[in-house]
Amino acid sequence: MTSVVFLPKCNFRCNFCHNHELVLNDKKFELVDKQAILDFLKENKEWIDGVTITGGEPTIHNEALYLFLKQIKNLGFFIKLDTNGTHPDVINKFIDDGLVDYIAMDIKTALVDDKYQNIINVPISVEIIKKTIDLIIKSGVDHEFRTTVVPGYVTLEDIELISKYITSAKLYVLQQFNPKETLESGLKKLKPYDESVLVEMVLVASKSVNTKMRLR
Ligand code: SF4
């Protein structure tokens, strides 16, 4: 069994973000004291194998997160980290110090600045995303890359380009887009791709990398 810790705030503003309250309006959530989490983990060690750290974007909490991961590791738990890949140096340090056992990194769309920025709505060079991808693959740490297939923003061609960039990755996951909760309200009316399109995307990606589909 896994416990999940949600950390507030993010440096992206993805139009399809389903955790947008945590990104834009985190004050509405009750904060749980860090020590209370550690105590809970200790008390339930018999049932819990690992902890998933997600958000928001966890790596923006850099030093504070480093100390928290160390405390969790000292209790003997596995740690999975979710990330958008914008802080390669932070992730590198976590890997070097043995603080993460699994990394799940989003690749939002084809690694082209304009395309990426059209989804995340902040200026960024995709070179930083590529740097994180490369270091995760080279690290040997178990990992997956994942793309939410948002119609109009992620095409079959984008999936082909991404999969060709990550040929040495352990796993590539395509996630169905869910219009129920989106940061940009206009996307609530967007119809997700038919399953047949997803199957085609998986087939295309599978030519380059081990791929699976995750329906939500
Ligand atoms: S989808 Fe992830 S990276 Fe994008 S805004 Fe939401 S939390 Fe941040």
XYZ file of C-alpha atoms and ligand atoms in Angstrom:
224
model
C 0.000 0.000 0.000
C 1.150 3.551 -0.755
C 0.506 6.847 1.018
C 0.241 9.939 -1.167
C 1.488 13.365 -0.094
C 0.243 16.330 -2.153
C 2.481 19.391 -2.113
C 1.039 22.780 -3.073
C 1.950 25.147 -5.922
C 3.430 24.620 -9.351
C 5.560 26.565 -11.816
C 3.359 25.444 -14.758
C -0.208 26.390 -15.616
C -1.220 23.434 -17.769
C -4.574 24.087 -19.364
C -5.737 20.510 -18.642
C -4.473 20.415 -15.014
C -6.913 18.475 -12.850
C -5.149 19.535 -9.615
C -5.541 23.225 -10.401
C -6.946 24.083 -6.956
C -3.655 22.914 -5.481
C -1.799 25.013 -8.039
C -3.812 28.248 -7.869
C -5.728 28.133 -4.616
C -3.814 25.972 -2.160
C -4.928 28.013 0.860
C -8.326 26.339 0.679
C -6.747 23.025 1.738
C -5.921 22.097 5.280
C -2.160 21.791 5.747
C -0.963 18.629 7.462
C 2.041 19.074 9.686
C 5.152 17.294 8.405
C 5.737 15.587 11.752
C 2.139 14.323 11.733
C 2.823 12.644 8.368
C 6.003 11.038 9.669
C 4.186 9.857 12.821
C 1.385 8.409 10.690
C 3.890 6.535 8.531
C 5.649 5.167 11.609
C 2.391 4.038 13.196
C 1.252 2.298 9.999
C 4.556 0.863 8.847
C 3.069 -2.612 8.855
C 0.637 -1.652 6.063
C 2.469 0.966 4.034
C 5.327 0.106 1.655
C 5.950 3.456 0.075
C 5.124 7.131 -0.225
C 4.226 8.988 -3.404
C 5.195 12.650 -3.417
C 3.083 14.594 -5.877
C 1.564 18.035 -6.378
C 1.575 20.617 -7.735
C 5.234 20.355 -8.566
C 7.146 18.859 -5.640
C 10.646 19.909 -6.747
C 9.928 23.622 -6.301
C 10.190 22.882 -2.568
C 13.824 21.914 -3.119
C 15.637 21.970 0.285
C 12.522 21.411 2.394
C 11.581 18.454 0.211
C 15.126 17.076 0.415
C 14.917 16.981 4.218
C 11.441 15.467 4.122
C 12.523 12.712 1.728
C 15.478 11.952 3.986
C 13.182 11.597 6.981
C 10.852 9.278 5.050
C 13.798 7.217 3.807
C 15.197 6.968 7.344
C 11.920 5.309 8.334
C 12.525 2.689 5.637
C 9.888 3.550 3.021
C 10.134 3.464 -0.758
C 9.583 6.851 -2.397
C 7.975 7.657 -5.731
C 8.350 11.214 -7.019
C 6.044 12.858 -9.565
C 7.546 15.781 -11.470
C 7.164 18.022 -14.486
C 10.930 17.875 -15.013
C 11.792 21.557 -14.609
C 14.417 21.126 -11.880
C 17.035 18.667 -13.121
C 19.579 19.706 -10.470
C 17.127 19.016 -7.643
C 16.215 15.617 -9.089
C 19.865 14.791 -9.671
C 20.637 15.414 -6.003
C 17.702 13.255 -4.891
C 18.973 10.448 -7.133
C 22.612 10.828 -6.061
C 21.650 10.651 -2.400
C 19.409 7.603 -2.877
C 16.217 9.410 -1.885
C 13.950 8.270 -4.739
C 13.076 4.739 -5.867
C 10.751 5.641 -8.726
C 10.289 8.800 -10.783
C 7.221 9.562 -12.896
C 7.857 12.532 -15.171
C 5.359 14.302 -17.397
C 6.279 15.062 -20.988
C 3.471 17.405 -21.935
C 3.848 17.251 -25.706
C 6.515 17.227 -28.416
C 9.760 18.757 -27.172
C 9.413 21.979 -29.125
C 9.306 25.300 -27.229
C 6.157 26.723 -28.870
C 4.168 23.522 -28.542
C 5.172 23.057 -24.920
C 4.405 26.636 -23.945
C 0.996 26.380 -25.574
C 0.050 23.796 -22.919
C 1.939 24.948 -19.842
C 1.311 28.682 -20.331
C 4.666 29.811 -18.969
C 7.871 30.547 -20.892
C 10.360 27.696 -20.752
C 13.027 26.154 -22.940
C 12.423 22.477 -23.581
C 16.189 21.970 -23.221
C 15.651 21.870 -19.467
C 12.986 19.174 -19.886
C 15.346 17.181 -22.116
C 18.103 17.505 -19.505
C 15.855 15.943 -16.863
C 14.716 13.177 -19.212
C 18.318 12.323 -20.037
C 19.462 12.245 -16.427
C 16.532 10.078 -15.307
C 17.169 7.546 -18.077
C 20.900 7.446 -17.359
C 20.404 7.208 -13.581
C 19.167 3.615 -13.564
C 16.371 4.592 -11.141
C 13.029 2.976 -12.047
C 10.899 5.459 -13.910
C 8.104 6.239 -16.291
C 7.436 9.154 -18.597
C 3.820 10.025 -19.201
C 1.797 12.176 -21.546
C -1.837 13.167 -21.137
C -3.250 13.091 -24.635
C -5.227 16.319 -24.902
C -6.941 16.673 -28.310
C -5.576 19.646 -30.238
C -2.465 19.840 -28.049
C -1.036 16.328 -28.330
C -1.226 14.632 -31.719
C -0.158 11.262 -33.050
C 2.892 12.980 -34.552
C 3.772 14.457 -31.144
C 3.603 10.997 -29.571
C 5.886 9.660 -32.283
C 8.408 12.468 -31.692
C 8.372 11.992 -27.904
C 8.722 8.215 -28.109
C 11.665 8.537 -30.477
C 13.389 10.814 -27.955
C 12.940 8.392 -25.043
C 13.823 5.074 -26.688
C 15.921 3.965 -23.679
C 13.217 4.773 -21.116
C 11.852 1.945 -18.960
C 8.220 2.866 -19.563
C 6.129 5.407 -21.444
C 2.523 5.858 -20.295
C -0.199 7.541 -22.333
C -2.983 8.904 -20.162
C -6.478 9.649 -21.350
C -7.517 13.301 -21.012
C -10.274 13.890 -18.431
C -12.379 17.013 -19.143
C -14.155 16.948 -15.756
C -11.623 19.118 -13.913
C -9.437 21.438 -15.979
C -7.560 24.635 -15.158
C -8.786 26.295 -18.345
C -12.563 26.037 -18.170
C -12.902 25.946 -21.980
C -11.325 22.494 -21.981
C -14.247 21.061 -20.028
C -16.119 20.965 -23.344
C -13.296 19.197 -25.157
C -14.108 15.638 -26.153
C -11.327 13.176 -25.281
C -9.832 11.107 -28.077
C -11.680 7.930 -28.955
C -10.087 4.808 -27.588
C -9.182 3.799 -31.159
C -6.937 6.886 -31.415
C -5.280 6.003 -28.114
C -4.631 2.488 -29.373
C -3.036 3.934 -32.503
C -0.871 6.219 -30.346
C 0.259 3.288 -28.212
C 1.121 1.299 -31.346
C 3.170 4.173 -32.771
C 5.014 4.781 -29.497
C 5.611 1.055 -28.978
C 7.836 1.021 -32.052
C 10.372 3.062 -30.065
C 9.735 2.448 -26.378
C 7.881 0.145 -23.965
C 4.454 1.834 -23.843
C 1.159 1.367 -22.066
C -2.124 3.225 -21.822
C -3.709 4.456 -18.596
C -7.394 5.296 -18.787
C -8.656 7.679 -16.109
S -0.643 19.349 -14.587
Fe 1.067 19.124 -13.155
S 2.660 20.423 -14.034
Fe 0.747 21.065 -14.967
S -0.024 22.773 -13.704
Fe -0.961 20.863 -12.948
S 0.379 20.194 -11.307
Fe 1.541 21.678 -12.529
